[in-house]
Short mmCIF file of C-alpha atoms and ligand atoms in Angstrom, two decimals:
data_model
loop_
_atom_site.label_atom_id
_atom_site.label_comp_id
_atom_site.label_asym_id
_atom_site.label_seq_id
_atom_site.Cartn_x
_atom_site.Cartn_y
_atom_site.Cartn_z
CA MET A 136 98.17 69.25 80.25
CA THR A 137 97.45 69.92 83.91
CA GLU A 138 100.18 71.64 85.84
CA LYS A 139 102.35 69.49 88.04
CA GLN A 140 102.11 70.14 91.77
CA HIS A 141 105.19 71.47 93.58
CA LEU A 142 105.21 69.19 96.61
CA THR A 143 107.99 71.04 98.47
CA GLY A 144 105.39 73.49 99.75
CA PHE A 145 102.96 70.83 100.98
CA SER A 146 102.52 70.23 104.69
CA LYS A 147 102.24 66.65 105.93
CA SER A 148 98.46 66.77 105.90
CA GLU A 149 98.40 68.26 102.39
CA LEU A 150 100.70 65.46 101.25
CA ALA A 151 98.40 62.90 102.85
CA GLU A 152 95.52 64.37 100.88
CA PHE A 153 97.58 64.42 97.72
CA VAL A 154 98.59 60.75 97.89
CA THR A 155 95.10 59.54 98.72
CA GLY A 156 93.89 61.63 95.79
CA ILE A 157 96.07 59.60 93.44
CA GLY A 158 94.89 56.35 94.98
CA GLU A 159 97.82 55.62 97.31
CA PRO A 160 97.84 54.74 101.01
CA ILE A 161 98.09 57.68 103.37
CA TYR A 162 101.52 56.76 104.81
CA ARG A 163 103.10 57.48 101.44
CA GLY A 164 102.59 61.17 102.27
CA ASN A 165 105.09 61.00 105.13
CA GLN A 166 107.53 59.03 103.01
CA ILE A 167 107.51 61.83 100.46
CA PHE A 168 107.86 64.45 103.18
CA LYS A 169 110.94 62.75 104.62
CA ALA A 170 112.52 62.38 101.20
CA ILE A 171 112.02 66.03 100.19
CA HIS A 172 112.82 67.71 103.51
CA GLY A 173 114.71 65.17 105.60
CA ARG A 174 116.96 63.85 102.84
CA ARG A 175 116.62 66.88 100.60
CA LEU A 176 116.10 64.80 97.45
CA LYS A 177 114.73 66.71 94.53
CA ASP A 178 114.15 63.91 92.05
CA PHE A 179 111.42 61.38 92.89
CA SER A 180 113.32 58.73 90.94
CA ASP A 181 116.00 58.87 93.67
CA ILE A 182 113.59 57.81 96.41
CA THR A 183 114.55 54.22 95.81
CA ASP A 184 112.80 52.90 98.91
CA LEU A 185 109.50 53.65 97.16
CA PRO A 186 108.13 51.21 94.57
CA LYS A 187 109.08 52.14 91.03
CA SER A 188 105.44 52.28 89.96
CA PHE A 189 104.73 54.89 92.64
CA ARG A 190 107.77 56.95 91.68
CA ASP A 191 106.58 56.96 88.07
CA LYS A 192 103.13 58.03 89.16
CA LEU A 193 104.68 60.86 91.20
CA ASN A 194 106.79 62.02 88.29
CA ASP A 195 103.65 62.19 86.16
CA SER A 196 101.76 64.46 88.49
CA ALA A 197 104.25 66.35 90.65
CA VAL A 198 107.70 67.88 91.07
CA ALA A 199 109.92 68.56 94.07
CA THR A 200 111.64 71.53 92.53
CA ALA A 201 110.39 74.77 91.03
CA LEU A 202 113.54 76.90 91.11
CA VAL A 203 116.44 76.70 88.69
CA VAL A 204 119.83 78.01 89.82
CA GLU A 205 121.06 80.34 87.10
CA SER A 206 124.29 81.45 88.77
CA ARG A 207 126.15 80.95 91.95
CA TYR A 208 128.69 83.46 93.26
CA VAL A 209 131.26 82.75 95.95
CA SER A 210 132.66 85.69 97.90
CA GLU A 211 136.23 85.96 99.11
CA ASP A 212 134.77 85.66 102.64
CA GLY A 213 133.07 82.34 101.84
CA THR A 214 129.56 83.74 101.48
CA ARG A 215 127.63 82.26 98.57
CA ARG A 216 124.86 83.93 96.60
CA TYR A 217 122.44 81.97 94.45
CA LEU A 218 120.54 83.67 91.69
CA MET A 219 117.61 81.46 90.72
CA LYS A 220 114.57 81.67 88.49
CA THR A 221 111.03 80.57 89.15
CA ASP A 222 109.34 78.49 86.48
CA ASP A 223 107.56 81.63 85.28
CA GLY A 224 110.88 83.45 84.95
CA TYR A 225 111.16 85.64 88.06
CA PRO A 226 114.44 86.12 89.93
CA VAL A 227 114.92 84.69 93.43
CA GLU A 228 118.04 85.19 95.53
CA THR A 229 119.40 83.40 98.54
CA VAL A 230 122.61 83.94 100.49
CA PHE A 231 124.54 81.30 102.44
CA ILE A 232 126.73 82.82 105.16
CA PRO A 233 129.14 80.48 106.92
CA THR A 234 130.36 81.38 110.39
CA GLU A 235 132.60 79.38 112.66
CA ASN A 236 129.91 77.66 114.66
CA ARG A 237 126.77 77.87 112.63
CA ASP A 238 125.61 78.59 109.11
CA THR A 239 123.09 81.27 108.31
CA ILE A 240 120.87 81.16 105.28
CA CYS A 241 119.26 84.42 104.23
CA PHE A 242 116.18 83.69 102.13
CA SER A 243 113.81 85.84 100.11
CA SER A 244 110.07 86.08 100.61
CA GLN A 245 109.24 87.95 97.41
CA SER A 246 110.73 88.35 93.96
CA GLY A 247 111.62 92.05 94.00
CA CYS A 248 110.02 94.27 96.66
CA PRO A 249 107.16 96.79 96.68
CA LEU A 250 108.64 99.01 99.40
CA LYS A 251 110.67 101.92 98.25
CA CYS A 252 113.38 102.19 100.87
CA ASP A 253 115.65 104.77 99.31
CA PHE A 254 118.92 103.11 100.33
CA CYS A 255 118.10 99.58 99.14
CA LEU A 256 118.87 98.13 95.75
CA THR A 257 116.09 95.52 95.85
CA ALA A 258 113.60 98.41 95.88
CA LYS A 259 114.68 99.29 92.34
CA LEU A 260 113.14 96.05 91.07
CA GLY A 261 109.66 96.83 92.35
CA LEU A 262 107.45 93.92 93.34
CA LEU A 263 107.55 91.11 90.82
CA ARG A 264 105.51 88.61 92.84
CA ASN A 265 105.12 86.82 96.15
CA LEU A 266 107.01 83.54 96.45
CA SER A 267 105.06 80.37 97.09
CA VAL A 268 105.54 78.24 100.20
CA GLY A 269 107.54 75.74 98.15
CA GLU A 270 109.74 78.44 96.62
CA ILE A 271 110.58 79.77 100.07
CA ILE A 272 111.56 76.34 101.39
CA GLU A 273 113.40 75.26 98.28
CA GLN A 274 115.86 78.15 98.64
CA VAL A 275 117.07 76.62 101.90
CA ILE A 276 117.28 73.13 100.39
CA ILE A 277 119.27 74.43 97.40
CA ALA A 278 121.79 76.23 99.60
CA LEU A 279 122.25 73.26 101.96
CA ASN A 280 122.63 70.82 99.08
CA ASP A 281 125.15 73.05 97.35
CA VAL A 282 127.30 73.26 100.46
CA TYR A 283 126.84 69.78 101.94
CA GLY A 284 125.38 67.64 99.18
CA GLU A 285 122.07 65.83 99.28
CA ALA A 286 122.24 64.31 102.74
CA ALA A 287 120.25 63.99 105.90
CA ASN A 288 122.72 65.84 108.08
CA THR A 289 124.69 69.04 108.00
CA PRO A 290 127.87 69.36 110.06
CA HIS A 291 126.77 72.70 111.46
CA GLY A 292 123.36 73.79 112.65
CA THR A 293 121.51 76.25 110.49
CA ASN A 294 120.03 79.62 111.33
CA LEU A 295 117.57 81.22 108.95
CA VAL A 296 116.94 84.89 108.40
CA ALA A 297 114.06 86.22 106.32
CA MET A 298 116.22 89.13 105.24
CA GLY A 299 116.60 88.54 101.53
CA ALA A 300 114.58 90.27 98.85
CA GLY A 301 111.06 91.35 99.66
CA GLU A 302 108.98 92.11 102.71
CA PRO A 303 108.14 88.91 104.60
CA PHE A 304 105.11 90.47 106.29
CA LEU A 305 103.56 91.21 102.91
CA ASN A 306 103.67 87.49 102.15
CA PHE A 307 102.68 86.51 105.66
CA GLU A 308 100.66 83.35 105.11
CA ASN A 309 103.21 81.70 102.84
CA LEU A 310 106.03 82.69 105.16
CA ILE A 311 104.37 81.19 108.21
CA ALA A 312 103.37 78.02 106.34
CA ALA A 313 106.97 77.62 105.12
CA ILE A 314 108.35 78.09 108.63
CA GLU A 315 106.00 75.46 110.00
CA ILE A 316 107.10 72.95 107.39
CA MET A 317 110.79 73.74 107.88
CA SER A 318 110.55 73.12 111.61
CA GLU A 319 109.26 69.53 111.30
CA GLU A 320 111.55 67.14 113.11
CA ASP A 321 111.75 64.60 110.29
CA GLY A 322 112.24 67.36 107.74
CA LEU A 323 114.74 70.22 107.74
CA PHE A 324 114.19 70.57 111.49
CA ILE A 325 115.05 74.26 111.64
CA VAL A 326 112.94 75.39 114.58
CA PRO A 327 111.44 78.89 114.97
CA ASN A 328 113.95 79.66 117.69
CA ARG A 329 116.63 79.51 114.98
CA ILE A 330 114.76 81.82 112.64
CA THR A 331 114.58 85.63 112.53
CA VAL A 332 112.07 87.51 110.42
CA SER A 333 112.86 91.09 109.48
CA THR A 334 110.17 93.63 108.63
CA VAL A 335 110.09 97.29 107.63
CA GLY A 336 107.26 97.64 110.11
CA ILE A 337 103.95 96.37 108.75
CA VAL A 338 102.16 97.24 111.98
CA PRO A 339 99.11 94.92 111.89
CA ARG A 340 101.34 91.96 111.05
CA ILE A 341 103.72 92.68 113.93
CA LYS A 342 100.76 92.27 116.25
CA GLU A 343 99.59 89.12 114.53
CA PHE A 344 103.13 87.72 114.65
CA ALA A 345 103.35 88.48 118.38
CA GLU A 346 100.34 86.27 118.96
CA LEU A 347 101.61 83.21 117.11
CA GLU A 348 102.13 80.36 119.47
CA ASN A 349 105.48 79.17 118.25
CA ARG A 350 106.98 82.12 116.52
CA PRO A 351 110.44 83.02 115.24
CA HIS A 352 112.43 86.04 116.45
CA LEU A 353 111.65 89.49 115.15
CA ALA A 354 113.79 92.27 113.73
CA ILE A 355 112.35 95.65 112.75
CA SER A 356 114.17 97.85 110.25
CA LEU A 357 114.08 101.30 111.79
CA SER A 358 116.93 103.30 110.25
CA ALA A 359 115.68 106.69 111.46
CA PRO A 360 114.83 108.08 114.91
CA ASN A 361 112.24 110.64 113.79
CA ASP A 362 109.34 110.80 111.34
CA ASP A 363 110.83 113.45 109.05
CA LEU A 364 113.88 111.38 108.31
CA ARG A 365 112.06 108.06 108.22
CA ASP A 366 109.44 109.42 105.82
CA ARG A 367 112.25 110.27 103.45
CA LEU A 368 114.23 107.06 103.78
CA MET A 369 111.41 104.55 104.14
CA PRO A 370 108.12 105.66 102.55
CA VAL A 371 106.29 102.91 104.47
CA ASN A 372 106.56 105.33 107.41
CA LYS A 373 103.85 107.46 105.80
CA LYS A 374 101.47 104.56 106.21
CA TRP A 375 102.50 103.54 109.73
CA ASN A 376 104.45 106.30 111.46
CA LEU A 377 106.95 105.93 114.27
CA ASP A 378 104.32 106.27 116.97
CA GLU A 379 102.30 103.39 115.51
CA LEU A 380 105.43 101.35 114.92
CA MET A 381 106.78 101.89 118.43
CA ASN A 382 103.43 100.96 119.94
CA ALA A 383 103.43 97.76 117.89
CA ALA A 384 107.00 97.09 119.09
CA LYS A 385 105.84 97.60 122.65
CA PHE A 386 103.01 95.14 122.06
CA PHE A 387 105.52 92.68 120.65
CA GLN A 388 107.80 93.18 123.65
CA GLU A 389 105.01 91.91 125.88
CA SER A 390 105.06 88.62 123.97
CA LEU A 391 108.76 87.95 124.45
CA ARG A 392 109.75 84.73 126.13
CA ARG A 393 112.00 84.63 129.12
CA GLY A 394 115.45 85.96 128.20
CA GLU A 395 114.40 86.77 124.65
CA ARG A 396 115.00 90.15 123.06
CA PHE A 397 114.05 91.60 119.72
CA THR A 398 116.08 93.66 117.32
CA PHE A 399 115.97 97.02 115.64
CA GLU A 400 118.07 97.23 112.51
CA TYR A 401 119.49 100.63 111.74
CA VAL A 402 121.25 101.16 108.41
CA LEU A 403 123.91 103.82 108.93
CA LEU A 404 124.03 106.24 106.01
CA GLY A 405 127.02 108.58 106.02
CA GLY A 406 125.98 112.16 106.85
CA VAL A 407 122.27 111.30 106.76
CA ASN A 408 121.24 109.41 109.92
CA ASP A 409 124.56 108.76 111.67
CA SER A 410 125.03 111.88 113.82
CA SER A 411 125.47 111.86 117.60
CA GLU A 412 122.15 113.68 117.78
CA ASN A 413 120.49 110.83 115.84
CA ALA A 414 121.94 108.30 118.27
CA ARG A 415 120.57 110.27 121.23
CA GLN A 416 117.17 110.55 119.56
CA LEU A 417 117.15 106.80 119.05
CA ALA A 418 117.93 106.16 122.71
CA ASP A 419 115.21 108.65 123.72
CA LEU A 420 112.71 106.91 121.47
CA LEU A 421 113.33 103.61 123.20
CA VAL A 422 112.89 105.22 126.61
CA LYS A 423 109.71 107.01 125.54
CA TYR A 424 108.03 103.73 124.60
CA GLY A 425 109.54 101.66 127.39
CA LEU A 426 111.43 99.44 124.97
CA THR A 427 113.98 97.77 127.19
CA ARG A 428 114.26 94.27 125.75
CA VAL A 429 115.82 95.30 122.48
CA LYS A 430 119.16 95.27 120.80
CA ILE A 431 120.22 97.50 117.97
CA ASN A 432 121.97 96.08 114.94
CA LEU A 433 123.87 98.84 113.21
CA ILE A 434 124.38 98.08 109.53
CA PRO A 435 126.89 100.30 107.74
CA HIS A 436 125.44 101.07 104.33
CA ASN A 437 126.46 98.72 101.55
CA SER A 438 127.01 100.77 98.43
CA ALA A 439 126.07 99.90 94.91
CA GLU A 440 125.69 101.80 91.70
CA GLY A 441 122.27 103.43 91.62
CA LEU A 442 122.19 104.15 95.37
CA ASP A 443 122.85 107.78 96.38
CA TYR A 444 124.26 107.06 99.81
CA GLU A 445 127.70 106.69 101.31
CA PRO A 446 128.81 104.35 104.06
CA PRO A 447 129.31 106.08 107.42
CA ALA A 448 132.82 107.13 108.45
CA PRO A 449 134.25 104.50 110.82
CA GLU A 450 134.42 107.00 113.69
CA ARG A 451 130.71 107.77 113.27
CA VAL A 452 129.91 104.07 113.66
CA LYS A 453 131.97 103.92 116.85
CA ASP A 454 130.44 107.08 118.23
CA PHE A 455 126.88 106.01 117.42
CA LYS A 456 127.39 102.66 119.13
CA ALA A 457 129.10 104.27 122.15
CA ILE A 458 126.24 106.74 122.66
CA LEU A 459 123.67 103.94 122.62
CA GLU A 460 125.74 101.87 125.03
CA SER A 461 126.22 104.82 127.38
CA ARG A 462 122.42 104.92 127.58
CA GLY A 463 122.26 101.22 128.46
CA VAL A 464 121.20 100.04 124.99
CA SER A 465 122.95 96.98 123.52
CA ALA A 466 124.29 97.84 120.09
CA TYR A 467 126.17 95.66 117.64
CA VAL A 468 127.74 96.50 114.30
CA ARG A 469 126.85 93.98 111.63
CA THR A 470 129.91 92.87 109.69
CA PRO A 471 129.15 93.04 106.00
CA ARG A 472 129.35 89.69 104.24
CA GLY A 473 129.65 89.06 100.54
CA ARG A 474 129.77 92.69 99.40
CA ASP A 475 132.01 91.74 96.48
CA ILE A 476 129.33 89.45 95.01
CA PHE A 477 126.28 91.66 95.69
CA ALA A 478 125.22 89.45 98.56
CA ALA A 479 125.24 91.95 101.43
CA CYS A 480 122.16 93.60 103.00
CA GLY A 481 120.31 95.75 100.52
CA GLN A 482 122.25 94.50 97.53
CA LEU A 483 119.98 91.76 96.25
CA ALA A 484 118.78 92.95 92.87
CA ALA A 485 119.31 89.96 90.62
CA LYS A 486 122.75 91.24 89.59
CA SER A 487 124.77 88.99 87.39
CA GLU A 488 127.92 91.10 87.20
CA PRO A 489 130.57 91.69 89.88
CA ASN A 490 130.20 94.63 92.26
CA LEU A 491 132.60 97.41 91.30
CA VAL A 492 131.46 99.93 93.92
CA GLY A 493 132.26 99.93 97.60
CA THR A 494 134.08 96.62 97.71
CA PRO A 495 136.66 96.70 100.48
N1 LIG B 1937 112.05 94.04 103.84
C1 LIG B 1937 112.56 93.51 105.09
C2 LIG B 1937 113.47 92.31 104.88
C3 LIG B 1937 114.81 92.65 104.25
S1 LIG B 1937 116.00 92.72 105.50
C4 LIG B 1937 113.25 94.61 105.86
O1 LIG B 1937 113.59 95.63 105.26
O2 LIG B 1937 113.42 94.48 107.07
C5 LIG B 1937 117.26 93.64 104.77
C6 LIG B 1937 117.93 94.59 105.75
O3 LIG B 1937 118.97 95.30 105.03
C7 LIG B 1937 116.97 95.67 106.27
O4 LIG B 1937 117.25 95.92 107.62
C8 LIG B 1937 117.36 96.89 105.44
O5 LIG B 1937 117.09 98.09 106.12
C9 LIG B 1937 118.84 96.67 105.23
N2 LIG B 1937 119.36 97.34 104.03
C10 LIG B 1937 118.71 97.68 102.91
N3 LIG B 1937 119.53 98.28 102.03
C11 LIG B 1937 120.75 98.31 102.62
C12 LIG B 1937 122.03 98.78 102.20
N4 LIG B 1937 122.21 99.30 100.99
N5 LIG B 1937 123.06 98.65 103.05
C13 LIG B 1937 122.88 98.07 104.26
N6 LIG B 1937 121.71 97.59 104.70
C14 LIG B 1937 120.65 97.71 103.89
#
C-alpha cells in the first residue's frame, strides 16, 4: 500500500501537479484548494460540486486530515486547548484564544521542543519531531471548525501566533510554506500582517526572516538582560549570546515597515529576573544596541508541577513595567489565558489532566 498524500500541506502549484499526476485537468487543483482551505472541508466526499468519480479517486490516493483530536479542554475564560495526535502518534497542541474583537490561534511548529528553557514545561518533552506543512495548517482549521463549524466565514478575524510547542525557527521551511498557504485569498486568507512568529533567538534565521518579502511580525523571547542569567535560563544563549542576538535584532529592526515594531518577550520569574536592577539592565541593553522600535511583553510565569519557578509578586510586575516606561520603552503585561487547562504560555506539554498548581 502506498501512503496517502496529506493535501492540506500542498500549495496551489503542488496541487496542480498532483491532479495532473492522477490524470485530471489542472483546474481541479484549485477546486481542491478552495474546498480544504476556503471551506475547511476535511472529507473529500463532502466536496459535492466535484464529480463523484473524482471524489472516489481522491479518497483512494489522498487525505485532507492527518491530525486526530484526542481531547479538547475549555477554560473558564473561554480559551480552548486541543490535544491532537499525528498519524504516527506524536502529540500536537493548539490553543484558541477568543478576545472581544478578534480571535487568536496559537499553533505549534514542533511536537515537543529541543530547547531547554528552564522555566518552560514543553522543554520537558524534548524534541519529538518537526511538524509537516499540513500539520501546521490543519491545527488552524481544526480550531476554526470547532468554534465556528465547517464554513467559509468566521464572524471575527483571526490572528495567528507561532507560540505553541516547539521552536518555529528550527522548522523554518515548513513554517514559511504553511504561512504562504494560509495567506491565500481563496483559502484561509490569514495574511502575514496578522501573524506573529516567536523565537528563542536562532540568530541566522532572524536574519533570513528579516529578508523575506512578505513576512509576519517577529517576537524574540529574551527573558534575561545579561548573559549570566540568560545562560542559566535559556541554554540557547550559549550558542548565540546576547551580543549576537541583539545585533540580529538590530538587523531585523532595519527591515521593519513603516509604523511596525517588533517584540521582546520577557517571562518574569519571581526573585530570579524581576528586580528593578534587571529592568534597568534591560532598558540599557536596548539603548546600547539602538533598539528603539520595540515593545516588551512581560509574561508573568505560569506555574506547573515540575517547574522550579514562582510567579513574580504583583508589585514587582508593576515596578518592572514602570521602570521600562520611565526610560521610554513600551511595556505590556500579558494577561494569562487558559491557565486552568494547561493552555497558557509555557504550559503545553501534552497534559491530559487538570492543572492543580498556580490556577487563580
Ligand atoms: N520557542 C518559541 C515559541 C514558543 S513561544 C519561543 O520560546 O519564543 C512561548 C512563549 O512563552 C515564550 O516567550 C516563552 O519564553 C514563554 N514561556 C515559556 N514558559 C513559560 C512559563 N512557564 N510561563 C510564562 N511564559 C512562558
